[in-house]
Structure formats: structure tokens, C-alpha cells
Amino acid sequence: MHYKSFNPVSMPANFNNDPIGIFDSGVGGISVLKHIHALLPHEDLIYLADSKYAPYGNKTAQEITQRCLILCDDLLQKNVKAIVVACNTATAAAIDTLRDTFDIPIIGMEPAVKPAAEASKNGVIGVLATVGTLKSAQFAALLESYGRNVKVVTQGCVGLVECIERGELHTPETKALIRQYTAPLLAEGADTMVLGCTHYPFVKEVIQDIVGEEITLIDTGAAVAKQLKRQLEENGLLSTSKEIADVRFWTNSEAENARQVIEKLWGKQVDVHRL
Ligand code: DGL
């Protein structure tokens, strides 16, 4: 097991072809999984959706950290060589504890405040995220580092994750929530909006339709995939396989349509295992 006593320098070569673990509170991290699979097509991937416990956005940091430790333990039992926390809320709550506990590369993610500040023409950016992310110390530090020269308008999007968990991307309820949550950002003049939750890229087109083509929407899935690749390279952990890799899905969702929702978001038929 890869706990703190584990030393990656002495890692035997066959670790290279072990899978990478990716998890989220639910199905949102599949938006990140797509970027990872596109950039690293020879890496076997294991995706865990903690949907039974979604959303994380209204849970305490302690509760989220507990869930993350359990999921990482599960992934390590599946022999992963690296873990991607494909969830802004979980990263904000638990990344330090996870890195202190496990000694394999653990890649987290945070709202794209820096690229948004760079992309904004009028100096006003909006951040759509969960309440948990927005009130975290990590997010405060992010604003301190990269939000100083722009006006940052934040909006917690209560209920939106639940719609996406149900696979409802275009329903009147989803659209009404998006209208409600983007209105204050538009009213403040934001020309750039950060999708600060991995569920939101699945409604990116709906958001774009509502806010208008002139607003730039930014998420971090592609950047996280690149960061994962860098970490694998630095640790000598890139796969040596030439095969197109396996992508396996696991969920503890109790919803009858869990597989359909995953297939809808992933874009093809898959086997979904029960966690
Ligand atoms: N996908 C998540 C994020 O990036 C989690 C949302 C939630 O469960 O509230 O923040």
C-alpha cells in the first residue's frame, strides 16, 4: 500500500502500467476524465463516483475529508499509481490531508481564477462554484494570489450539481438555476466566468446560450490533464503500453439510471461497477 512509508524512487518498473485513479463527489469529474483520456490514451483509468454522498458542496471539510480518505483507500486497493481529485470542493477540503497520508502523486484542482484574470478584458470575472469551494481557505488564498488586480464576483450554485447528477442537462429546472446564478455576474459586468466545479462543463453550452457568446467561460479540465502528465513524467510513471487503455467506472449511486447518466456524460456505453 502506498502510505507515507512508500518510496517512489524504489518503485519497480511494472508500476508504470498500473491504472490512474480519478474521483469526484459524483459524475462531474467525468468532464476531467475526458481530458485525461484524450491526452493520455494509453493510461488505464479507474473512475469513482461517490454519488451516494453527493453533493459535497454543502458538507463540512471534515466530512468531505473522511469520504476522500475512504475513496483513496479504495483506489489504492485497486493498485493505482496516481490519483486525480477531479473535484474542486474535495481538493479545497482535503488535498493536504491526502498528500500527507498517501505517497503517490495526488493531483488536485482549483477554480481557474488566474487564467480568467488574464483573459478578462474589462477586469471583472465571475466564479461559479459550490458554496464549499467558495468559503474554503484555499479559495481565499487563490483570490489573494491571483484576484488582486481584478474584481471577482462569486456565486455558489446550490442545486445545480444535483440536476447534473440526475443527467438533467437541458431541463427547465437546470436552465432556471443557471439563469438565476449567472444573473448577478452579468449585472456586475463580468466578461469572463470560471466554471469552478467539475460538474459545470456538462452544462457549458447551456450557460453559454444564457450568458451570450461574448462571455468567455473557463474550466480547468485540460490544465489538470497536463499537470497529471507532467507528474507522471517527473516520477517515471508514464505507461509503456501501446494499447488504447481501459476506462472503468465505479459508483455507489442508488439511482436506477446511474449507468445511463454515466454513459450520457461519457458519450459511449460502459460497464459500471458497484462500489
Ligand atoms: N464536482 C464537484 C466540484 O468540483 C463537487 C460538487 C459537489 O458535490 O457539490 O466542486
PDB file of N, CA and C in Angstrom, residues 42-128:
ATOM      1  N   HIS A  42      -3.037   5.906 -23.458  1.00  0.00           N
ATOM      2  CA  HIS A  42      -2.503   4.582 -23.095  1.00  0.00           C
ATOM      3  C   HIS A  42      -2.516   4.334 -21.591  1.00  0.00           C
ATOM      4  N   GLU A  43      -3.109   5.241 -20.840  1.00  0.00           N
ATOM      5  CA  GLU A  43      -3.176   5.071 -19.388  1.00  0.00           C
ATOM      6  C   GLU A  43      -4.522   4.446 -19.007  1.00  0.00           C
ATOM      7  N   ASP A  44      -4.481   3.304 -18.315  1.00  0.00           N
ATOM      8  CA  ASP A  44      -5.723   2.735 -17.783  1.00  0.00           C
ATOM      9  C   ASP A  44      -6.260   3.664 -16.692  1.00  0.00           C
ATOM     10  N   LEU A  45      -7.576   3.861 -16.720  1.00  0.00           N
ATOM     11  CA  LEU A  45      -8.176   4.817 -15.790  1.00  0.00           C
ATOM     12  C   LEU A  45      -9.297   4.150 -14.991  1.00  0.00           C
ATOM     13  N   ILE A  46      -9.335   4.465 -13.713  1.00  0.00           N
ATOM     14  CA  ILE A  46     -10.432   3.982 -12.859  1.00  0.00           C
ATOM     15  C   ILE A  46     -11.147   5.204 -12.304  1.00  0.00           C
ATOM     16  N   TYR A  47     -12.430   5.315 -12.577  1.00  0.00           N
ATOM     17  CA  TYR A  47     -13.191   6.476 -12.117  1.00  0.00           C
ATOM     18  C   TYR A  47     -14.148   6.074 -11.005  1.00  0.00           C
ATOM     19  N   LEU A  48     -14.065   6.759  -9.869  1.00  0.00           N
ATOM     20  CA  LEU A  48     -15.008   6.517  -8.769  1.00  0.00           C
ATOM     21  C   LEU A  48     -15.956   7.695  -8.626  1.00  0.00           C
ATOM     22  N   ALA A  49     -17.256   7.417  -8.672  1.00  0.00           N
ATOM     23  CA  ALA A  49     -18.271   8.445  -8.429  1.00  0.00           C
ATOM     24  C   ALA A  49     -18.869   8.194  -7.052  1.00  0.00           C
ATOM     25  N   ASP A  50     -18.672   9.143  -6.153  1.00  0.00           N
ATOM     26  CA  ASP A  50     -19.185   8.978  -4.778  1.00  0.00           C
ATOM     27  C   ASP A  50     -20.615   9.507  -4.687  1.00  0.00           C
ATOM     28  N   SER A  51     -21.424   9.176  -5.697  1.00  0.00           N
ATOM     29  CA  SER A  51     -22.736   9.818  -5.880  1.00  0.00           C
ATOM     30  C   SER A  51     -23.689   9.662  -4.691  1.00  0.00           C
ATOM     31  N   LYS A  52     -23.526   8.565  -3.951  1.00  0.00           N
ATOM     32  CA  LYS A  52     -24.397   8.366  -2.784  1.00  0.00           C
ATOM     33  C   LYS A  52     -24.209   9.520  -1.790  1.00  0.00           C
ATOM     34  N   TYR A  53     -23.023  10.110  -1.799  1.00  0.00           N
ATOM     35  CA  TYR A  53     -22.709  11.175  -0.836  1.00  0.00           C
ATOM     36  C   TYR A  53     -22.694  12.562  -1.478  1.00  0.00           C
ATOM     37  N   ALA A  54     -23.065  12.651  -2.770  1.00  0.00           N
ATOM     38  CA  ALA A  54     -23.130  13.959  -3.433  1.00  0.00           C
ATOM     39  C   ALA A  54     -24.393  14.687  -2.991  1.00  0.00           C
ATOM     40  N   PRO A  55     -24.397  16.010  -2.942  1.00  0.00           N
ATOM     41  CA  PRO A  55     -23.256  16.859  -3.263  1.00  0.00           C
ATOM     42  C   PRO A  55     -22.316  17.048  -2.059  1.00  0.00           C
ATOM     43  N   TYR A  56     -21.043  17.327  -2.364  1.00  0.00           N
ATOM     44  CA  TYR A  56     -20.079  17.651  -1.304  1.00  0.00           C
ATOM     45  C   TYR A  56     -20.199  19.124  -0.894  1.00  0.00           C
ATOM     46  N   GLY A  57     -20.754  19.928  -1.816  1.00  0.00           N
ATOM     47  CA  GLY A  57     -20.719  21.386  -1.660  1.00  0.00           C
ATOM     48  C   GLY A  57     -21.311  21.926  -0.369  1.00  0.00           C
ATOM     49  N   ASN A  58     -22.236  21.168   0.247  1.00  0.00           N
ATOM     50  CA  ASN A  58     -22.828  21.665   1.494  1.00  0.00           C
ATOM     51  C   ASN A  58     -22.376  20.849   2.705  1.00  0.00           C
ATOM     52  N   LYS A  59     -21.307  20.046   2.537  1.00  0.00           N
ATOM     53  CA  LYS A  59     -20.795  19.250   3.663  1.00  0.00           C
ATOM     54  C   LYS A  59     -19.610  19.976   4.314  1.00  0.00           C
ATOM     55  N   THR A  60     -19.306  19.566   5.556  1.00  0.00           N
ATOM     56  CA  THR A  60     -18.155  20.197   6.217  1.00  0.00           C
ATOM     57  C   THR A  60     -16.870  19.632   5.625  1.00  0.00           C
ATOM     58  N   ALA A  61     -15.774  20.389   5.838  1.00  0.00           N
ATOM     59  CA  ALA A  61     -14.472  19.944   5.337  1.00  0.00           C
ATOM     60  C   ALA A  61     -14.110  18.583   5.947  1.00  0.00           C
ATOM     61  N   GLN A  62     -14.484  18.381   7.226  1.00  0.00           N
ATOM     62  CA  GLN A  62     -14.175  17.103   7.883  1.00  0.00           C
ATOM     63  C   GLN A  62     -14.920  15.957   7.213  1.00  0.00           C
ATOM     64  N   GLU A  63     -16.200  16.171   6.941  1.00  0.00           N
ATOM     65  CA  GLU A  63     -16.993  15.104   6.290  1.00  0.00           C
ATOM     66  C   GLU A  63     -16.409  14.766   4.914  1.00  0.00           C
ATOM     67  N   ILE A  64     -16.050  15.800   4.173  1.00  0.00           N
ATOM     68  CA  ILE A  64     -15.513  15.581   2.824  1.00  0.00           C
ATOM     69  C   ILE A  64     -14.166  14.848   2.909  1.00  0.00           C
ATOM     70  N   THR A  65     -13.346  15.263   3.868  1.00  0.00           N
ATOM     71  CA  THR A  65     -12.033  14.623   4.024  1.00  0.00           C
ATOM     72  C   THR A  65     -12.199  13.134   4.331  1.00  0.00           C
ATOM     73  N   GLN A  66     -13.163  12.810   5.199  1.00  0.00           N
ATOM     74  CA  GLN A  66     -13.442  11.395   5.505  1.00  0.00           C
ATOM     75  C   GLN A  66     -13.778  10.608   4.245  1.00  0.00           C
ATOM     76  N   ARG A  67     -14.665  11.180   3.437  1.00  0.00           N
ATOM     77  CA  ARG A  67     -15.057  10.497   2.192  1.00  0.00           C
ATOM     78  C   ARG A  67     -13.830  10.324   1.280  1.00  0.00           C
ATOM     79  N   CYS A  68     -13.025  11.368   1.182  1.00  0.00           N
ATOM     80  CA  CYS A  68     -11.856  11.318   0.278  1.00  0.00           C
ATOM     81  C   CYS A  68     -10.870  10.246   0.737  1.00  0.00           C
ATOM     82  N   LEU A  69     -10.677  10.110   2.053  1.00  0.00           N
ATOM     83  CA  LEU A  69      -9.748   9.087   2.559  1.00  0.00           C
ATOM     84  C   LEU A  69     -10.263   7.695   2.198  1.00  0.00           C
ATOM     85  N   ILE A  70     -11.565   7.497   2.339  1.00  0.00           N
ATOM     86  CA  ILE A  70     -12.165   6.191   2.012  1.00  0.00           C
ATOM     87  C   ILE A  70     -12.006   5.891   0.522  1.00  0.00           C
ATOM     88  N   LEU A  71     -12.253   6.900  -0.311  1.00  0.00           N
ATOM     89  CA  LEU A  71     -12.159   6.683  -1.768  1.00  0.00           C
ATOM     90  C   LEU A  71     -10.714   6.422  -2.193  1.00  0.00           C
ATOM     91  N   CYS A  72      -9.776   7.153  -1.599  1.00  0.00           N
ATOM     92  CA  CYS A  72      -8.359   6.943  -1.953  1.00  0.00           C
ATOM     93  C   CYS A  72      -7.900   5.553  -1.517  1.00  0.00           C
ATOM     94  N   ASP A  73      -8.347   5.134  -0.340  1.00  0.00           N
ATOM     95  CA  ASP A  73      -8.045   3.787   0.134  1.00  0.00           C
ATOM     96  C   ASP A  73      -8.534   2.753  -0.869  1.00  0.00           C
ATOM     97  N   ASP A  74      -9.761   2.943  -1.323  1.00  0.00           N
ATOM     98  CA  ASP A  74     -10.352   2.027  -2.295  1.00  0.00           C
ATOM     99  C   ASP A  74      -9.526   2.019  -3.581  1.00  0.00           C
ATOM    100  N   LEU A  75      -9.133   3.197  -4.031  1.00  0.00           N
ATOM    101  CA  LEU A  75      -8.337   3.276  -5.270  1.00  0.00           C
ATOM    102  C   LEU A  75      -6.981   2.586  -5.093  1.00  0.00           C
ATOM    103  N   LEU A  76      -6.386   2.740  -3.913  1.00  0.00           N
ATOM    104  CA  LEU A  76      -5.085   2.100  -3.686  1.00  0.00           C
ATOM    105  C   LEU A  76      -5.233   0.580  -3.667  1.00  0.00           C
ATOM    106  N   GLN A  77      -6.384   0.114  -3.185  1.00  0.00           N
ATOM    107  CA  GLN A  77      -6.615  -1.333  -3.251  1.00  0.00           C
ATOM    108  C   GLN A  77      -6.778  -1.801  -4.688  1.00  0.00           C
ATOM    109  N   LYS A  78      -7.125  -0.896  -5.561  1.00  0.00           N
ATOM    110  CA  LYS A  78      -7.210  -1.214  -6.987  1.00  0.00           C
ATOM    111  C   LYS A  78      -5.866  -0.934  -7.674  1.00  0.00           C
ATOM    112  N   ASN A  79      -4.826  -0.724  -6.863  1.00  0.00           N
ATOM    113  CA  ASN A  79      -3.442  -0.572  -7.336  1.00  0.00           C
ATOM    114  C   ASN A  79      -3.157   0.631  -8.211  1.00  0.00           C
ATOM    115  N   VAL A  80      -3.770   1.758  -7.906  1.00  0.00           N
ATOM    116  CA  VAL A  80      -3.486   2.924  -8.741  1.00  0.00           C
ATOM    117  C   VAL A  80      -2.085   3.465  -8.450  1.00  0.00           C
ATOM    118  N   LYS A  81      -1.493   4.086  -9.465  1.00  0.00           N
ATOM    119  CA  LYS A  81      -0.139   4.650  -9.307  1.00  0.00           C
ATOM    120  C   LYS A  81      -0.183   6.159  -9.058  1.00  0.00           C
ATOM    121  N   ALA A  82      -1.339   6.772  -9.292  1.00  0.00           N
ATOM    122  CA  ALA A  82      -1.533   8.213  -9.064  1.00  0.00           C
ATOM    123  C   ALA A  82      -3.032   8.457  -8.918  1.00  0.00           C
ATOM    124  N   ILE A  83      -3.360   9.563  -8.264  1.00  0.00           N
ATOM    125  CA  ILE A  83      -4.784   9.893  -8.054  1.00  0.00           C
ATOM    126  C   ILE A  83      -5.058  11.327  -8.487  1.00  0.00           C
ATOM    127  N   VAL A  84      -6.170  11.506  -9.193  1.00  0.00           N
ATOM    128  CA  VAL A  84      -6.633  12.856  -9.525  1.00  0.00           C
ATOM    129  C   VAL A  84      -7.916  13.125  -8.745  1.00  0.00           C
ATOM    130  N   VAL A  85      -7.884  14.164  -7.941  1.00  0.00           N
ATOM    131  CA  VAL A  85      -9.090  14.579  -7.220  1.00  0.00           C
ATOM    132  C   VAL A  85      -9.842  15.503  -8.181  1.00  0.00           C
ATOM    133  N   ALA A  86     -10.791  14.911  -8.927  1.00  0.00           N
ATOM    134  CA  ALA A  86     -11.455  15.654 -10.007  1.00  0.00           C
ATOM    135  C   ALA A  86     -12.637  16.440  -9.463  1.00  0.00           C
ATOM    136  N   CYS A  87     -12.366  17.189  -8.420  1.00  0.00           N
ATOM    137  CA  CYS A  87     -13.423  17.888  -7.688  1.00  0.00           C
ATOM    138  C   CYS A  87     -12.798  19.088  -6.984  1.00  0.00           C
ATOM    139  N   ASN A  88     -13.273  20.268  -7.298  1.00  0.00           N
ATOM    140  CA  ASN A  88     -12.742  21.487  -6.656  1.00  0.00           C
ATOM    141  C   ASN A  88     -13.057  21.501  -5.163  1.00  0.00           C
ATOM    142  N   THR A  89     -14.261  21.060  -4.818  1.00  0.00           N
ATOM    143  CA  THR A  89     -14.696  21.101  -3.414  1.00  0.00           C
ATOM    144  C   THR A  89     -13.861  20.152  -2.564  1.00  0.00           C
ATOM    145  N   ALA A  90     -13.616  18.945  -3.083  1.00  0.00           N
ATOM    146  CA  ALA A  90     -12.814  17.957  -2.345  1.00  0.00           C
ATOM    147  C   ALA A  90     -11.359  18.406  -2.258  1.00  0.00           C
ATOM    148  N   THR A  91     -10.857  19.006  -3.322  1.00  0.00           N
ATOM    149  CA  THR A  91      -9.477  19.497  -3.288  1.00  0.00           C
ATOM    150  C   THR A  91      -9.333  20.544  -2.194  1.00  0.00           C
ATOM    151  N   ALA A  92     -10.282  21.490  -2.171  1.00  0.00           N
ATOM    152  CA  ALA A  92     -10.201  22.565  -1.177  1.00  0.00           C
ATOM    153  C   ALA A  92     -10.235  21.999   0.242  1.00  0.00           C
ATOM    154  N   ALA A  93     -11.051  20.978   0.446  1.00  0.00           N
ATOM    155  CA  ALA A  93     -11.233  20.445   1.807  1.00  0.00           C
ATOM    156  C   ALA A  93     -10.119  19.488   2.222  1.00  0.00           C
ATOM    157  N   ALA A  94      -9.598  18.702   1.275  1.00  0.00           N
ATOM    158  CA  ALA A  94      -8.863  17.501   1.694  1.00  0.00           C
ATOM    159  C   ALA A  94      -7.484  17.297   1.076  1.00  0.00           C
ATOM    160  N   ILE A  95      -7.076  18.121   0.135  1.00  0.00           N
ATOM    161  CA  ILE A  95      -5.857  17.768  -0.611  1.00  0.00           C
ATOM    162  C   ILE A  95      -4.629  17.650   0.311  1.00  0.00           C
ATOM    163  N   ASP A  96      -4.524  18.544   1.306  1.00  0.00           N
ATOM    164  CA  ASP A  96      -3.343  18.489   2.187  1.00  0.00           C
ATOM    165  C   ASP A  96      -3.329  17.178   2.972  1.00  0.00           C
ATOM    166  N   THR A  97      -4.482  16.787   3.505  1.00  0.00           N
ATOM    167  CA  THR A  97      -4.568  15.528   4.272  1.00  0.00           C
ATOM    168  C   THR A  97      -4.230  14.341   3.366  1.00  0.00           C
ATOM    169  N   LEU A  98      -4.743  14.351   2.151  1.00  0.00           N
ATOM    170  CA  LEU A  98      -4.487  13.223   1.240  1.00  0.00           C
ATOM    171  C   LEU A  98      -2.995  13.130   0.926  1.00  0.00           C
ATOM    172  N   ARG A  99      -2.378  14.279   0.664  1.00  0.00           N
ATOM    173  CA  ARG A  99      -0.936  14.258   0.339  1.00  0.00           C
ATOM    174  C   ARG A  99      -0.099  13.866   1.554  1.00  0.00           C
ATOM    175  N   ASP A 100      -0.595  14.209   2.760  1.00  0.00           N
ATOM    176  CA  ASP A 100       0.124  13.801   3.974  1.00  0.00           C
ATOM    177  C   ASP A 100      -0.038  12.309   4.240  1.00  0.00           C
ATOM    178  N   THR A 101      -1.113  11.729   3.739  1.00  0.00           N
ATOM    179  CA  THR A 101      -1.439  10.332   4.071  1.00  0.00           C
ATOM    180  C   THR A 101      -0.869   9.347   3.051  1.00  0.00           C
ATOM    181  N   PHE A 102      -0.915   9.715   1.795  1.00  0.00           N
ATOM    182  CA  PHE A 102      -0.541   8.777   0.733  1.00  0.00           C
ATOM    183  C   PHE A 102       0.683   9.283  -0.018  1.00  0.00           C
ATOM    184  N   ASP A 103       1.538   8.368  -0.402  1.00  0.00           N
ATOM    185  CA  ASP A 103       2.783   8.796  -1.031  1.00  0.00           C
ATOM    186  C   ASP A 103       2.845   8.445  -2.512  1.00  0.00           C
ATOM    187  N   ILE A 104       1.761   8.691  -3.195  1.00  0.00           N
ATOM    188  CA  ILE A 104       1.794   8.622  -4.654  1.00  0.00           C
ATOM    189  C   ILE A 104       1.398  10.014  -5.140  1.00  0.00           C
ATOM    190  N   PRO A 105       1.670  10.348  -6.397  1.00  0.00           N
ATOM    191  CA  PRO A 105       1.259  11.673  -6.874  1.00  0.00           C
ATOM    192  C   PRO A 105      -0.251  11.863  -6.735  1.00  0.00           C
ATOM    193  N   ILE A 106      -0.643  12.960  -6.115  1.00  0.00           N
ATOM    194  CA  ILE A 106      -2.067  13.295  -5.982  1.00  0.00           C
ATOM    195  C   ILE A 106      -2.276  14.680  -6.587  1.00  0.00           C
ATOM    196  N   ILE A 107      -3.074  14.709  -7.637  1.00  0.00           N
ATOM    197  CA  ILE A 107      -3.285  15.954  -8.375  1.00  0.00           C
ATOM    198  C   ILE A 107      -4.662  16.492  -8.013  1.00  0.00           C
ATOM    199  N   GLY A 108      -4.706  17.741  -7.622  1.00  0.00           N
ATOM    200  CA  GLY A 108      -5.990  18.348  -7.278  1.00  0.00           C
ATOM    201  C   GLY A 108      -6.372  19.409  -8.286  1.00  0.00           C
ATOM    202  N   MET A 109      -7.469  20.096  -8.018  1.00  0.00           N
ATOM    203  CA  MET A 109      -7.847  21.171  -8.937  1.00  0.00           C
ATOM    204  C   MET A 109      -8.487  22.329  -8.203  1.00  0.00           C
ATOM    205  N   GLU A 110      -8.346  23.519  -8.787  1.00  0.00           N
ATOM    206  CA  GLU A 110      -8.931  24.706  -8.169  1.00  0.00           C
ATOM    207  C   GLU A 110      -9.531  25.583  -9.252  1.00  0.00           C
ATOM    208  N   PRO A 111     -10.505  26.436  -8.880  1.00  0.00           N
ATOM    209  CA  PRO A 111     -11.136  27.279  -9.894  1.00  0.00           C
ATOM    210  C   PRO A 111     -10.097  28.122 -10.649  1.00  0.00           C
ATOM    211  N   ALA A 112     -10.357  28.311 -11.944  1.00  0.00           N
ATOM    212  CA  ALA A 112      -9.378  28.935 -12.852  1.00  0.00           C
ATOM    213  C   ALA A 112      -9.349  30.461 -12.722  1.00  0.00           C
ATOM    214  N   VAL A 113      -9.111  30.939 -11.512  1.00  0.00           N
ATOM    215  CA  VAL A 113      -9.102  32.392 -11.286  1.00  0.00           C
ATOM    216  C   VAL A 113      -7.951  33.048 -12.054  1.00  0.00           C
ATOM    217  N   LYS A 114      -6.783  32.410 -12.036  1.00  0.00           N
ATOM    218  CA  LYS A 114      -5.613  33.029 -12.694  1.00  0.00           C
ATOM    219  C   LYS A 114      -5.839  33.171 -14.215  1.00  0.00           C
ATOM    220  N   PRO A 115      -6.191  32.064 -14.914  1.00  0.00           N
ATOM    221  CA  PRO A 115      -6.429  32.241 -16.355  1.00  0.00           C
ATOM    222  C   PRO A 115      -7.582  33.193 -16.657  1.00  0.00           C
ATOM    223  N   ALA A 116      -8.589  33.218 -15.789  1.00  0.00           N
ATOM    224  CA  ALA A 116      -9.716  34.128 -16.038  1.00  0.00           C
ATOM    225  C   ALA A 116      -9.274  35.580 -15.877  1.00  0.00           C
ATOM    226  N   ALA A 117      -8.466  35.835 -14.858  1.00  0.00           N
ATOM    227  CA  ALA A 117      -7.968  37.213 -14.643  1.00  0.00           C
ATOM    228  C   ALA A 117      -7.130  37.645 -15.843  1.00  0.00           C
ATOM    229  N   GLU A 118      -6.378  36.708 -16.407  1.00  0.00           N
ATOM    230  CA  GLU A 118      -5.549  37.036 -17.580  1.00  0.00           C
ATOM    231  C   GLU A 118      -6.404  37.243 -18.827  1.00  0.00           C
ATOM    232  N   ALA A 119      -7.511  36.472 -18.920  1.00  0.00           N
ATOM    233  CA  ALA A 119      -8.341  36.537 -20.135  1.00  0.00           C
ATOM    234  C   ALA A 119      -9.296  37.730 -20.131  1.00  0.00           C
ATOM    235  N   SER A 120      -9.650  38.219 -18.949  1.00  0.00           N
ATOM    236  CA  SER A 120     -10.670  39.271 -18.878  1.00  0.00           C
ATOM    237  C   SER A 120     -10.179  40.567 -19.518  1.00  0.00           C
ATOM    238  N   LYS A 121     -11.046  41.169 -20.313  1.00  0.00           N
ATOM    239  CA  LYS A 121     -10.674  42.441 -20.958  1.00  0.00           C
ATOM    240  C   LYS A 121     -11.065  43.627 -20.091  1.00  0.00           C
ATOM    241  N   ASN A 122     -12.181  43.454 -19.348  1.00  0.00           N
ATOM    242  CA  ASN A 122     -12.642  44.611 -18.561  1.00  0.00           C
ATOM    243  C   ASN A 122     -12.303  44.499 -17.073  1.00  0.00           C
ATOM    244  N   GLY A 123     -11.590  43.429 -16.700  1.00  0.00           N
ATOM    245  CA  GLY A 123     -11.155  43.312 -15.306  1.00  0.00           C
ATOM    246  C   GLY A 123     -12.245  42.870 -14.338  1.00  0.00           C
ATOM    247  N   VAL A 124     -13.340  42.297 -14.861  1.00  0.00           N
ATOM    248  CA  VAL A 124     -14.377  41.760 -13.959  1.00  0.00           C
ATOM    249  C   VAL A 124     -14.579  40.285 -14.292  1.00  0.00           C
ATOM    250  N   ILE A 125     -14.340  39.412 -13.323  1.00  0.00           N
ATOM    251  CA  ILE A 125     -14.550  37.978 -13.571  1.00  0.00           C
ATOM    252  C   ILE A 125     -15.579  37.426 -12.589  1.00  0.00           C
ATOM    253  N   GLY A 126     -16.295  36.418 -13.035  1.00  0.00           N
ATOM    254  CA  GLY A 126     -17.255  35.744 -12.171  1.00  0.00           C
ATOM    255  C   GLY A 126     -16.775  34.334 -11.894  1.00  0.00           C
ATOM    256  N   VAL A 127     -17.072  33.833 -10.711  1.00  0.00           N
ATOM    257  CA  VAL A 127     -16.719  32.445 -10.378  1.00  0.00           C
ATOM    258  C   VAL A 127     -17.986  31.709  -9.946  1.00  0.00           C
ATOM    259  N   LEU A 128     -18.339  30.680 -10.710  1.00  0.00           N
ATOM    260  CA  LEU A 128     -19.452  29.799 -10.347  1.00  0.00           C
ATOM    261  C   LEU A 128     -18.841  28.567  -9.694  1.00  0.00           C
TER     262      LEU A 128
END
